Structures are given as structure tokens and as C-alpha cells.
mmCIF file of C-alpha atoms and ligand atoms in Angstrom:
data_model
loop_
_atom_site.group_PDB
_atom_site.id
_atom_site.type_symbol
_atom_site.label_atom_id
_atom_site.label_comp_id
_atom_site.label_asym_id
_atom_site.label_seq_id
_atom_site.Cartn_x
_atom_site.Cartn_y
_atom_site.Cartn_z
ATOM 1 C CA MET A 1 0.044 -0.032 0.038
ATOM 2 C CA LYS A 2 1.323 3.427 -0.872
ATOM 3 C CA GLY A 3 1.276 6.482 1.528
ATOM 4 C CA LEU A 4 2.217 10.085 1.002
ATOM 5 C CA LEU A 5 3.932 12.168 3.629
ATOM 6 C CA VAL A 6 3.440 15.850 3.234
ATOM 7 C CA VAL A 7 6.086 17.395 5.441
ATOM 8 C CA ASP A 8 5.857 20.941 6.992
ATOM 9 C CA VAL A 9 4.124 22.831 4.336
ATOM 10 C CA GLN A 10 3.291 25.414 6.723
ATOM 11 C CA ASN A 11 3.217 29.396 6.346
ATOM 12 C CA ASP A 12 6.313 30.099 8.378
ATOM 13 C CA PHE A 13 8.254 27.821 5.482
ATOM 14 C CA CYS A 14 6.603 29.723 2.753
ATOM 15 C CA PRO A 15 7.425 33.147 1.199
ATOM 16 C CA GLY A 16 6.600 35.901 3.764
ATOM 17 C CA GLY A 17 6.990 33.434 6.641
ATOM 18 C CA ALA A 18 9.479 33.441 9.627
ATOM 19 C CA LEU A 19 11.855 30.813 8.169
ATOM 20 C CA ALA A 20 10.819 31.153 4.381
ATOM 21 C CA VAL A 21 12.192 28.471 1.851
ATOM 22 C CA PRO A 22 12.664 30.182 -1.401
ATOM 23 C CA GLU A 23 9.803 29.276 -3.622
ATOM 24 C CA GLY A 24 8.490 27.121 -0.764
ATOM 25 C CA ASP A 25 4.712 27.623 -2.050
ATOM 26 C CA LYS A 26 5.567 26.230 -5.530
ATOM 27 C CA VAL A 27 5.034 22.714 -3.875
ATOM 28 C CA VAL A 28 1.622 23.472 -2.915
ATOM 29 C CA PRO A 29 -0.275 22.606 -6.359
ATOM 30 C CA VAL A 30 2.101 19.676 -7.022
ATOM 31 C CA ILE A 31 1.219 18.089 -3.533
ATOM 32 C CA ASN A 32 -2.544 18.986 -4.169
ATOM 33 C CA LYS A 33 -2.423 16.908 -7.349
ATOM 34 C CA LEU A 34 -0.627 14.043 -5.784
ATOM 35 C CA MET A 35 -2.715 13.718 -2.858
ATOM 36 C CA GLU A 36 -5.538 12.664 -5.252
ATOM 37 C CA LYS A 37 -3.476 9.637 -6.035
ATOM 38 C CA PHE A 38 -2.874 7.978 -2.627
ATOM 39 C CA PRO A 39 -4.924 6.043 -0.648
ATOM 40 C CA VAL A 40 -3.257 7.059 2.630
ATOM 41 C CA VAL A 41 -2.207 10.801 3.083
ATOM 42 C CA VAL A 42 -0.604 11.962 6.275
ATOM 43 C CA ALA A 43 1.380 15.081 7.082
ATOM 44 C CA SER A 44 3.761 16.467 9.670
ATOM 45 C CA LYS A 45 3.913 19.896 11.339
ATOM 46 C CA ASP A 46 6.896 21.668 12.794
ATOM 47 C CA TRP A 47 5.289 22.615 16.183
ATOM 48 C CA HIS A 48 7.359 24.436 18.598
ATOM 49 C CA PRO A 49 6.865 25.678 21.932
ATOM 50 C CA LYS A 50 7.510 29.437 22.480
ATOM 51 C CA GLN A 51 10.830 28.869 24.041
ATOM 52 C CA THR A 52 13.066 26.103 22.815
ATOM 53 C CA VAL A 53 16.836 25.639 22.281
ATOM 54 C CA HIS A 54 15.908 25.046 18.620
ATOM 55 C CA PHE A 55 15.542 28.871 18.228
ATOM 56 C CA GLU A 56 19.199 29.297 19.173
ATOM 57 C CA LYS A 57 19.906 27.930 15.596
ATOM 58 C CA TRP A 58 16.755 29.246 13.798
ATOM 59 C CA PRO A 59 14.635 32.273 13.893
ATOM 60 C CA VAL A 60 11.397 31.796 15.812
ATOM 61 C CA HIS A 61 8.861 29.898 13.546
ATOM 62 C CA CYS A 62 5.967 27.514 13.661
ATOM 63 C CA VAL A 63 5.095 28.249 17.347
ATOM 64 C CA HIS A 64 2.336 25.737 18.090
ATOM 65 C CA ASN A 65 -1.255 27.277 17.482
ATOM 66 C CA THR A 66 -0.128 30.434 15.733
ATOM 67 C CA LYS A 67 -0.619 31.367 12.019
ATOM 68 C CA GLY A 68 2.866 30.540 11.034
ATOM 69 C CA ALA A 69 2.272 26.975 12.051
ATOM 70 C CA ASP A 70 -0.852 26.616 10.169
ATOM 71 C CA PHE A 71 -0.888 24.738 6.818
ATOM 72 C CA HIS A 72 -0.250 27.058 3.744
ATOM 73 C CA PRO A 73 -3.818 28.008 2.810
ATOM 74 C CA GLY A 74 -3.635 26.546 -0.599
ATOM 75 C CA ILE A 75 -2.918 22.873 0.850
ATOM 76 C CA VAL A 76 -6.189 21.000 0.575
ATOM 77 C CA SER A 77 -6.082 19.743 4.087
ATOM 78 C CA THR A 78 -9.483 17.749 3.964
ATOM 79 C CA LYS A 79 -7.312 15.200 2.074
ATOM 80 C CA ILE A 80 -4.891 14.578 5.198
ATOM 81 C CA GLU A 81 -6.235 12.008 7.458
ATOM 82 C CA GLN A 82 -3.722 12.462 10.329
ATOM 83 C CA VAL A 83 -1.073 15.215 11.390
ATOM 84 C CA PHE A 84 2.122 14.283 13.224
ATOM 85 C CA LEU A 85 3.543 17.115 15.492
ATOM 86 C CA LYS A 86 7.142 17.186 16.054
ATOM 87 C CA GLY A 87 9.744 19.705 17.387
ATOM 88 C CA THR A 88 7.420 20.020 20.483
ATOM 89 C CA GLY A 89 9.924 19.747 23.182
ATOM 90 C CA ASN A 90 12.689 22.196 24.359
ATOM 91 C CA LYS A 91 15.405 20.393 22.159
ATOM 92 C CA ASP A 92 16.915 21.113 19.075
ATOM 93 C CA ASP A 93 15.804 17.890 17.107
ATOM 94 C CA GLY A 94 12.294 17.037 15.687
ATOM 95 C CA TYR A 95 13.506 17.298 12.163
ATOM 96 C CA SER A 96 12.117 13.982 11.056
ATOM 97 C CA ALA A 97 8.329 13.123 11.002
ATOM 98 C CA PHE A 98 9.149 9.896 12.771
ATOM 99 C CA GLU A 99 10.105 11.802 15.898
ATOM 100 C CA ALA A 100 6.581 13.104 16.115
ATOM 101 C CA THR A 101 5.213 13.142 19.858
ATOM 102 C CA ASN A 102 1.485 13.175 19.503
ATOM 103 C CA LEU A 103 1.422 9.692 17.658
ATOM 104 C CA ASP A 104 3.970 7.329 16.441
ATOM 105 C CA LEU A 105 4.173 7.678 12.598
ATOM 106 C CA ALA A 106 5.836 4.219 11.953
ATOM 107 C CA ARG A 107 3.350 2.360 13.970
ATOM 108 C CA TYR A 108 0.588 4.314 12.248
ATOM 109 C CA LEU A 109 1.864 3.562 8.682
ATOM 110 C CA LYS A 110 2.123 -0.133 9.698
ATOM 111 C CA GLU A 111 -1.345 -0.263 10.968
ATOM 112 C CA LYS A 112 -2.629 1.183 7.780
ATOM 113 C CA GLY A 113 -0.687 -1.430 5.837
ATOM 114 C CA VAL A 114 1.633 1.362 4.054
ATOM 115 C CA ASP A 115 4.900 -0.376 2.952
ATOM 116 C CA GLU A 116 5.872 2.315 0.288
ATOM 117 C CA LEU A 117 6.084 5.939 1.270
ATOM 118 C CA PHE A 118 6.283 8.935 -0.883
ATOM 119 C CA VAL A 119 7.777 12.043 0.810
ATOM 120 C CA VAL A 120 7.146 15.600 -0.283
ATOM 121 C CA GLY A 121 7.113 19.120 1.389
ATOM 122 C CA LEU A 122 9.440 21.299 3.215
ATOM 123 C CA ALA A 123 12.383 21.683 3.557
ATOM 124 C CA THR A 124 14.536 19.323 1.421
ATOM 125 C CA ASP A 125 17.716 19.815 3.471
ATOM 126 C CA TYR A 126 16.158 19.302 6.980
ATOM 127 C CA CYS A 127 12.699 17.702 7.540
ATOM 128 C CA VAL A 128 12.244 16.059 4.206
ATOM 129 C CA ARG A 129 15.806 14.648 4.440
ATOM 130 C CA ALA A 130 15.482 13.328 7.957
ATOM 131 C CA SER A 131 12.015 11.980 7.464
ATOM 132 C CA ALA A 132 12.978 10.143 4.242
ATOM 133 C CA ILE A 133 16.108 8.650 5.749
ATOM 134 C CA ASP A 134 14.186 7.572 8.736
ATOM 135 C CA ALA A 135 11.548 5.994 6.593
ATOM 136 C CA VAL A 136 14.209 3.761 4.877
ATOM 137 C CA LYS A 137 15.397 2.867 8.528
ATOM 138 C CA GLN A 138 11.777 1.824 9.161
ATOM 139 C CA GLY A 139 11.994 -0.705 6.444
ATOM 140 C CA LEU A 140 9.655 1.333 4.070
ATOM 141 C CA THR A 141 10.279 1.498 0.396
ATOM 142 C CA THR A 142 10.900 5.355 0.236
ATOM 143 C CA HIS A 143 10.706 7.809 -2.572
ATOM 144 C CA VAL A 144 11.148 11.450 -2.596
ATOM 145 C CA VAL A 145 9.186 13.515 -5.222
ATOM 146 C CA THR A 146 11.776 16.183 -6.554
ATOM 147 C CA ASP A 147 9.361 18.696 -7.807
ATOM 148 C CA ALA A 148 7.318 18.670 -4.671
ATOM 149 C CA ILE A 149 10.056 19.629 -2.320
ATOM 150 C CA ALA A 150 12.035 22.821 -1.781
ATOM 151 C CA ALA A 151 15.342 23.648 0.230
ATOM 152 C CA VAL A 152 16.187 26.232 2.740
ATOM 153 C CA ASN A 153 19.801 26.325 1.406
ATOM 154 C CA VAL A 154 21.696 28.188 4.287
ATOM 155 C CA LYS A 155 24.643 27.102 2.542
ATOM 156 C CA PRO A 156 24.339 26.995 -1.330
ATOM 157 C CA GLY A 157 24.267 23.336 -2.563
ATOM 158 C CA ASP A 158 22.570 22.171 0.490
ATOM 159 C CA ASP A 159 19.764 20.941 -1.674
ATOM 160 C CA GLU A 160 22.017 18.930 -3.945
ATOM 161 C CA LYS A 161 24.033 17.467 -0.917
ATOM 162 C CA SER A 162 20.729 16.403 0.602
ATOM 163 C CA LEU A 163 19.593 14.606 -2.621
ATOM 164 C CA ASP A 164 22.777 12.910 -2.562
ATOM 165 C CA ASP A 165 22.465 11.927 1.194
ATOM 166 C CA MET A 166 19.034 10.583 0.659
ATOM 167 C CA ARG A 167 20.031 8.601 -2.479
ATOM 168 C CA GLY A 168 23.137 7.020 -0.562
ATOM 169 C CA ALA A 169 20.697 6.154 2.158
ATOM 170 C CA GLY A 170 18.370 4.081 -0.075
ATOM 171 C CA VAL A 171 15.770 6.729 -0.983
ATOM 172 C CA LYS A 172 14.362 6.706 -4.585
ATOM 173 C CA LEU A 173 14.241 10.129 -6.267
ATOM 174 C CA VAL A 174 11.189 10.397 -8.484
ATOM 175 C CA THR A 175 9.239 13.290 -10.238
ATOM 176 C CA SER A 176 5.501 13.727 -9.791
ATOM 177 C CA LYS A 177 4.930 12.740 -13.357
ATOM 178 C CA ASP A 178 6.443 9.316 -12.627
ATOM 179 C CA ILE A 179 3.628 8.640 -9.989
ATOM 180 C CA SER A 180 0.394 6.729 -11.456
ATOM 181 C CA ALA A 181 -2.946 6.740 -10.102
ATOM 182 C CA LYS A 182 -3.825 4.601 -6.822
HETATM 183 C C1 VGL B 201 12.551 22.646 9.445
HETATM 184 C C2 VGL B 201 14.584 24.178 10.047
HETATM 185 C C3 VGL B 201 14.025 24.214 11.374
HETATM 186 C C4 VGL B 201 12.063 21.801 8.527
HETATM 187 C C5 VGL B 201 12.252 22.954 10.791
HETATM 188 O O1 VGL B 201 10.776 21.758 8.554
HETATM 189 O O2 VGL B 201 12.702 21.482 7.412
HETATM 190 N N1 VGL B 201 13.937 23.412 9.158
HETATM 191 N N2 VGL B 201 12.770 23.595 11.706
HETATM 192 ZN ZN1 ZN B 202 11.835 24.056 13.382
#
């Protein structure tokens, strides 16, 4: 069974947001179309407390229950059956959706019979990378859809390096047009 994991398509990671990913919003229409093709669609949200050591490294972003932490308004969120919240503690981790604290993503996918996971969203070089690599470690056949992700690129080239890291870990890179109907 195929599942789609939509990582952190939140206002703060989109243009105008507190930690804007260049062209972060370009993934929105691609993801909306993809969601139609998957029997199981889940999403993660970066969901930080007001104060966390994470903000020593990053501008304040995705504080829980704020507009910045909402999904981008263009995302058809009715297609998302479950949201996984991560980065909820006072620690600088939580990049991976598999570290969500409200529910166990690995167990959820297993219960749904998902053995093949497609990862999309923001940001390529942090949460998409960490989530995809963890998915492989969970034994899932894991794909990242390269036209449905965008990178922060704190350093130029972080996007390409992340793609290499993911490929090296066993992630398959595909484009949205390679994905057929469910
Ligand atoms: C992320 C930086 C800080 C992400 C989250 O969702 O990729 N990046 N917090
Ligand atoms: Zn964060």
C-alpha cells in the first residue's frame, strides 16, 4: 500500500513566513494533485513551544497554535487523514516526522498497511531529508518527489547535498509525473 507524507507545508516555511524557504509555496499545487493519487495521506507539522533551544539556531518559527504553524492556505487539508506534530519539546531535534510526539508515525503507517512511502514538502535539507532517511530505516520503500520539495539552502548546494545523502541512504528520487493513479 502506498502512502504520501506531506512534510511541514506551513506558512512560516513559505514566502513571507518567519523561516521562508525560497519558492516554498511552489510545492503546493504539485502536492494537491498528488494527494488525489494516494489511499493514505498524512502530514507533519513543525510544532514548537514559544521557547526552545531550537530557536538558538533558527529564527522563531512554527510556534504551536499560531498562524505561522498553520498549513499553507492553498493545501487541500481535507485530504490529510492525520497530522503528526514534531519539535514539540525544548530540544533541537524533531527534524524527522518519525520523531512526532502526538502519535507514532511508524506504527500508524504499519497499521494502515503502508509499505511504500512517498515524501514531499519542506524543507529538502532538514525535515524532508531526515524523514525520508528515517523511513528507509523503518523498512519502508521510500521515494522523494523532487518537484514537490524545496530547500532552505543556508549554504548554497545544501539541496544537492541532501539529495545525494538521501540517495545514498536508499531513498529513490522520482518526479510527480512518474507517479500513477492509486
Ligand atoms: C525545518 C528548520 C527548522 C524543516 C524545521 O521543517 O525542514 N527546518 N525547523
Ligand atoms: Zn523548526
